[in-house]
Coordinates of C-alpha atoms in Angstrom, one line a residue:
X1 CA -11.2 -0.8 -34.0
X2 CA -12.3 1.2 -30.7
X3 CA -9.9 -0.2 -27.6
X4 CA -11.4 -2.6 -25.2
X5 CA -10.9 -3.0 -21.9
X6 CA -11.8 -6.0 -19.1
X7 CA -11.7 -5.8 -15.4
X8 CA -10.3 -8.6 -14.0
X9 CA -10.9 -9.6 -11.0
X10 CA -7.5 -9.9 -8.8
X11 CA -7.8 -6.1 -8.8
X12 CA -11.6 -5.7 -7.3
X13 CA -11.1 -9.3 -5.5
X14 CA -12.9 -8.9 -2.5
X15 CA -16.0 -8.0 -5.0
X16 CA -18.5 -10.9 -6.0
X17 CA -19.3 -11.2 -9.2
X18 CA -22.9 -9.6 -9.5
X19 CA -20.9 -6.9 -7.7
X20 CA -17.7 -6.8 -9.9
X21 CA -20.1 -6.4 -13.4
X22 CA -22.1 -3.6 -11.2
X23 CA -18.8 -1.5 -10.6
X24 CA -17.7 -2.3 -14.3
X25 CA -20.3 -0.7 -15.7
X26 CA -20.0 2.3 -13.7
X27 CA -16.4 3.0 -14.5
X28 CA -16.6 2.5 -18.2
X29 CA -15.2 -1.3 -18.7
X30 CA -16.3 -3.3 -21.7
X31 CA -15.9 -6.7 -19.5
X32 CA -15.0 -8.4 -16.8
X33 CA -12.4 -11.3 -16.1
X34 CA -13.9 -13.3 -13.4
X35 CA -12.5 -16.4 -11.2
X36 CA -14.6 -18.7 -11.1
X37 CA -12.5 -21.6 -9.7
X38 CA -11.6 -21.1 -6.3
X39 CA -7.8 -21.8 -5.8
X40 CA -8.0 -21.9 -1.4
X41 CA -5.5 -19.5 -1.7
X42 CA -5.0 -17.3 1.8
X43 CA -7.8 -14.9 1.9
X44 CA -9.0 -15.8 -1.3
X45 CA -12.8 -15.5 -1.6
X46 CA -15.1 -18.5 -3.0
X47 CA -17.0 -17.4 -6.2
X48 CA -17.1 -20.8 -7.6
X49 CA -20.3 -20.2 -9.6
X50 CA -20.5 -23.9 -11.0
X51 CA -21.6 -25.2 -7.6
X52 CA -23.1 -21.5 -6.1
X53 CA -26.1 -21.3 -8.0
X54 CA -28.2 -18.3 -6.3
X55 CA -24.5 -16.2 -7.3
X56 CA -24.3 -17.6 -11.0
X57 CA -28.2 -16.2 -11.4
X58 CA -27.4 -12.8 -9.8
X59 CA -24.3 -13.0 -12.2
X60 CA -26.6 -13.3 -15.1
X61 CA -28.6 -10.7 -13.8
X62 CA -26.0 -8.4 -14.0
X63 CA -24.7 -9.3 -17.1
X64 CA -28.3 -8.8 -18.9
X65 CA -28.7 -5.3 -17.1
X66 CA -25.6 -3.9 -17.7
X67 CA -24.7 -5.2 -21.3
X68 CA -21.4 -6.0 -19.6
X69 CA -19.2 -9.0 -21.1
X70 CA -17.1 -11.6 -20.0
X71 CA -14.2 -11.8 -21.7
X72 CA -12.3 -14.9 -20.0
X73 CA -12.4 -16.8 -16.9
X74 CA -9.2 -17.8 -14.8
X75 CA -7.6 -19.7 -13.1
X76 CA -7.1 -23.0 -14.7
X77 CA -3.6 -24.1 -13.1
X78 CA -1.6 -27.4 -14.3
X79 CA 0.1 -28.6 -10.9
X80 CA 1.3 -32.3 -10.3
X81 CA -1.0 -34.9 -10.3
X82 CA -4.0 -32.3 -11.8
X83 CA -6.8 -34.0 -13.1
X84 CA -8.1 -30.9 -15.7
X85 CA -11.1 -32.7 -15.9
X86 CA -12.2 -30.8 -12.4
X87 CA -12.1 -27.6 -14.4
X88 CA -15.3 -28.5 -16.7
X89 CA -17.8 -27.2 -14.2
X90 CA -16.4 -23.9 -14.3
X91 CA -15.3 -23.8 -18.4
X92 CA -19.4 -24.6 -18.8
X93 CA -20.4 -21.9 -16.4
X94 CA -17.8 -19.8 -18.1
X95 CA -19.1 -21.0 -21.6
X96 CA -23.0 -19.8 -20.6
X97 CA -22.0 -16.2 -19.5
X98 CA -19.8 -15.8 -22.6
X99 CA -16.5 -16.3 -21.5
X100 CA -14.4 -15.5 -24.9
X101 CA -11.2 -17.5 -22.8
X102 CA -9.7 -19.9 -20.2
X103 CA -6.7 -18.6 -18.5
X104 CA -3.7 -21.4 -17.4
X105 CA -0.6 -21.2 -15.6
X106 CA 1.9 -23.7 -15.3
X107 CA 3.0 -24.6 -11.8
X108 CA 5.2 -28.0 -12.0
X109 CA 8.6 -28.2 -13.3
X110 CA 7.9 -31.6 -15.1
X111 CA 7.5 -30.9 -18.8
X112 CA 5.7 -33.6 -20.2
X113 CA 3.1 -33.5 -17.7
X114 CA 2.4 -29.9 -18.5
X115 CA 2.4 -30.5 -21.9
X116 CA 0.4 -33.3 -22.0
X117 CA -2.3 -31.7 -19.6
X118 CA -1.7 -28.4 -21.5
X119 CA -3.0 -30.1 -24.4
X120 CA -5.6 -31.9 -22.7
X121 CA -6.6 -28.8 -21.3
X122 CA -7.3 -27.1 -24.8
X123 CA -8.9 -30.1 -26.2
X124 CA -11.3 -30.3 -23.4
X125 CA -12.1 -26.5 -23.4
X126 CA -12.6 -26.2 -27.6
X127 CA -16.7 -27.8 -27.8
X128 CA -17.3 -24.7 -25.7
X129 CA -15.6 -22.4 -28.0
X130 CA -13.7 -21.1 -25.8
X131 CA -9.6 -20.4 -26.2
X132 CA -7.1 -21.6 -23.2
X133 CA -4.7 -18.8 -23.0
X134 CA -1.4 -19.5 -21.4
X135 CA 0.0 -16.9 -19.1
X136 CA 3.8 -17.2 -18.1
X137 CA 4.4 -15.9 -14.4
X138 CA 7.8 -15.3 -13.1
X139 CA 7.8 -17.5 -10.0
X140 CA 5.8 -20.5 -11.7
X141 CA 6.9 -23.6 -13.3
X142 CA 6.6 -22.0 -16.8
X143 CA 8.0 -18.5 -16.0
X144 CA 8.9 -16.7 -19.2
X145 CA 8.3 -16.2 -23.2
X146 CA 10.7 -18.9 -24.3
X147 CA 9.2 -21.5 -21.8
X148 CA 5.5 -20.4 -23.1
X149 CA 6.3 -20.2 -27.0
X150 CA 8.0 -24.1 -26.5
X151 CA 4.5 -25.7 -25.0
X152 CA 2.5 -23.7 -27.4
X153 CA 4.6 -24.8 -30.0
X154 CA 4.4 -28.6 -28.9
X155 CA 0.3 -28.6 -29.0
X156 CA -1.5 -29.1 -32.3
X157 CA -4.4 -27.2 -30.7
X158 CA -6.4 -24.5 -32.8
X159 CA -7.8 -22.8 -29.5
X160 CA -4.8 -22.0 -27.9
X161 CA -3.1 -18.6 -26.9
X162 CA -0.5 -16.4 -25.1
X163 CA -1.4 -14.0 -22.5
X164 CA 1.1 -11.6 -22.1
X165 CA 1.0 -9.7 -18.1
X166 CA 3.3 -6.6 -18.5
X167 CA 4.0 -6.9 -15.0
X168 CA 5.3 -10.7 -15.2
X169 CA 7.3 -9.7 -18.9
X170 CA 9.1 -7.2 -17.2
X171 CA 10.0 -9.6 -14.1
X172 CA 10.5 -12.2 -15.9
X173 CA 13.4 -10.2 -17.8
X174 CA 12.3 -11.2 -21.5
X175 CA 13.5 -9.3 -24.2
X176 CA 11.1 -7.0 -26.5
X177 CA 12.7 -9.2 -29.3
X178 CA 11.0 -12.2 -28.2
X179 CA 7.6 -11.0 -29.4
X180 CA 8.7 -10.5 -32.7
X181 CA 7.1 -13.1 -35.2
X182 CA 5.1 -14.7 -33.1
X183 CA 1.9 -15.7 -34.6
X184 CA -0.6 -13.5 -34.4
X185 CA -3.7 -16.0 -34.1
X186 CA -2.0 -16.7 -30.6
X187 CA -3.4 -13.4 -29.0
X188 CA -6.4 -12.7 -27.4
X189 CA -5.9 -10.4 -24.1
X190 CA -3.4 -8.8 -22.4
X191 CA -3.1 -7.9 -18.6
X192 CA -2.5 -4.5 -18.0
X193 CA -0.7 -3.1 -15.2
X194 CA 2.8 -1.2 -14.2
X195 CA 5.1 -2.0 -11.2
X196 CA 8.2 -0.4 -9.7
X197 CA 11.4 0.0 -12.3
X198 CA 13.6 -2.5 -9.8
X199 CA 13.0 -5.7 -9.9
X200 CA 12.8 -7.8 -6.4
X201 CA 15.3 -10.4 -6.2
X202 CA 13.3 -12.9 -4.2
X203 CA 10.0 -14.8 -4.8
X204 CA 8.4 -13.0 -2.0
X205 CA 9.2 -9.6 -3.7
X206 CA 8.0 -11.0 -6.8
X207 CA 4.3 -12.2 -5.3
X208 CA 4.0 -8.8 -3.6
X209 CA 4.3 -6.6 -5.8
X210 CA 1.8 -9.2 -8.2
X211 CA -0.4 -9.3 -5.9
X212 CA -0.7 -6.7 -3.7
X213 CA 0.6 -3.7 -4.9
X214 CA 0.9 -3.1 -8.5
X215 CA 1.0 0.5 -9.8
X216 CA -1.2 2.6 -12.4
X217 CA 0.0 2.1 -16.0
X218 CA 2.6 4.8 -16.7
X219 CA 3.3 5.2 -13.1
X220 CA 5.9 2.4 -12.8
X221 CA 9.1 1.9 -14.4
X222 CA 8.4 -0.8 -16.9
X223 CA 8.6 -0.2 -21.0
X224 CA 4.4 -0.8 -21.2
X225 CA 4.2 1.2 -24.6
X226 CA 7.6 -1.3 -26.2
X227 CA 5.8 -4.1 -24.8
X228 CA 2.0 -3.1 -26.4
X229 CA 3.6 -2.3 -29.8
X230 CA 5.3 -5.7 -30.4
X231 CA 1.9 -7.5 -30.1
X232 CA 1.2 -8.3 -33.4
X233 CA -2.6 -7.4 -33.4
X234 CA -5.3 -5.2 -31.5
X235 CA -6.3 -7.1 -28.3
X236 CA -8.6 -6.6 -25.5
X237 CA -6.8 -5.1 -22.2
X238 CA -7.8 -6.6 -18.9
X239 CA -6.3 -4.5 -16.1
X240 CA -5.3 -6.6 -13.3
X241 CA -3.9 -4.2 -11.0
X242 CA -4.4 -5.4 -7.1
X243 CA -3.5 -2.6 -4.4
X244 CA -4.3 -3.5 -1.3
X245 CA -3.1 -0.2 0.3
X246 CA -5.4 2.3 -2.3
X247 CA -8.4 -0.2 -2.1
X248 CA -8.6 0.3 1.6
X249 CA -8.0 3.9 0.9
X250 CA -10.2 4.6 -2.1
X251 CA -12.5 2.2 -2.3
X252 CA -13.1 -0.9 -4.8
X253 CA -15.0 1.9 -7.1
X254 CA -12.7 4.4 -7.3
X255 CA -9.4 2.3 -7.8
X256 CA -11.0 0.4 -10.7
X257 CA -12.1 3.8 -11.9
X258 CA -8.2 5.1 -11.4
X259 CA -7.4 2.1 -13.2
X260 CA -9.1 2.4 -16.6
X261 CA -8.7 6.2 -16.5
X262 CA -4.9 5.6 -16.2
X263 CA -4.8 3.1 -18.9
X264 CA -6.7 5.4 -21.3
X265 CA -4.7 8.2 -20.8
X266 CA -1.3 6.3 -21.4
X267 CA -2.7 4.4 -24.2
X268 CA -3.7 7.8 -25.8
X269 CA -0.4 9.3 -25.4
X270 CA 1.2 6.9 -27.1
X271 CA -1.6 7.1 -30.1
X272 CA -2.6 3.3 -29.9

């Protein structure tokens, strides 16, 4: 089975969609991951193609003329009070471009709320045919392996999943043992990306790095090929890999080419 690879869109963010599938194409990516539901996050840009109609064409446009896919959509987050319901709009404009997945984080400490909504989440996503993947991030409310395996374990859902981000793994301290007999059915994607071999001590280091300057796979210090080896089937790589810094040095273009072309090589030396 040939490797596939995403681009998601944290690393081209300033990008719109059309845009992002453009660029994709011409660096050699299989797919994009787009973000469809707009967070309000500082600086974040609005590509909330539910509601922006004129961009969800153009995005289809691109799509057809490329032969680009989209392999999931992000960010579904389960915060107190969240009403998942609001997420429908995007799940059916993710569902009519393709989108293969539903990316969630978990960013409330209270457990049966974000199991329940965890749960609600999938059930809500699965007539669309479309997995919810949960991602564990290392300053969030569910921020590591065991905390992920527990609420997948608690769901009865068929269409859920575990993403795994090397970067968040690493920071997250979980050991390589943790991956071992997990089922397979629960993997779909994994985000790609290396970072520095310390590990910041504070939550500010952490969001940094994971969001503004993450390094080229198998420029960093973290165990990428351990990590890729104990996933228990082929998946697709999406490289989320913001660098503020390079993109305002090279270019959107030419860091997402850097990034696939750094991914390949790595992945080839290590015969995967």
């Amino acid at each position: 089975m040939e490797t596939k690879f995403s681009l998601a869109h944290l690393t081209v963010l300033g990008c719109a969609p059309p845009e992002m599938i453009y660029l994709a194409k011409m660096c050699g990516y299989d797919y994009v991951s787009l973000r469809p539901i707009y967070m309000g996050l500082p600086g974040e840009p609005n590509y909330d193609l539910a509601h922006k109609k004129e961009m969800l064409l153009q995005t289809k446009k691109a799509l057809k003329t490329t032969g680009i896919g989209v392999h999931d959509i992000e960010l579904a987050r389960i915060v107190d009070d969240i009403d998942v319901k609001q997420y429908l709009p995007a799940i059916e404009a993710g569902a009519e471009l393709g989108a293969k997945s539903l990316l969630s984080s978990v960013w409330t400490d209270n457990k049966a709320l974000y199991t329940e909504k965890f749960h609600e989440l999938c059930e809500l996503t699965k007539p669309y045919g479309m997995n919810v993947d949960l991602e564990f991030v290392t300053w969030s409310g569910v921020k590591n392996l065991k905390q992920a395996k527990e609420l997948l374990n608690s769901t009865p859902a068929t269409n859920k999943g575990l993403m795994v981000d090397t970067l968040h793994f690493n920071r997250s301290r979980v050991a390589l043992e943790e991956l071992d007999g997990l089922p397979a059915e629960w993997f779909h994607f994994v985000h790609l990306c290396d970072g520095p071999s310390e590990i910041p001590t504070t939550n500010e280091g952490l969001i940094f790095t994971g969001r503004d300057e993450r390094y080229y796979v198998g420029e960093g210090g973290i165990n990428i090929d351990e990590i890729i080896n104990r996933i228990p089937k082929e998946v697709v790589f999406s490289i989320e890999l913001p660098h503020i810094k390079r993109v305002a040095e090279l270019g959107y273009a030419e860091h997402a080419r850097r990034c696939l072309e750094t991914a390949k090589d790595y992945l080839k030396k290590m015969n995967y």
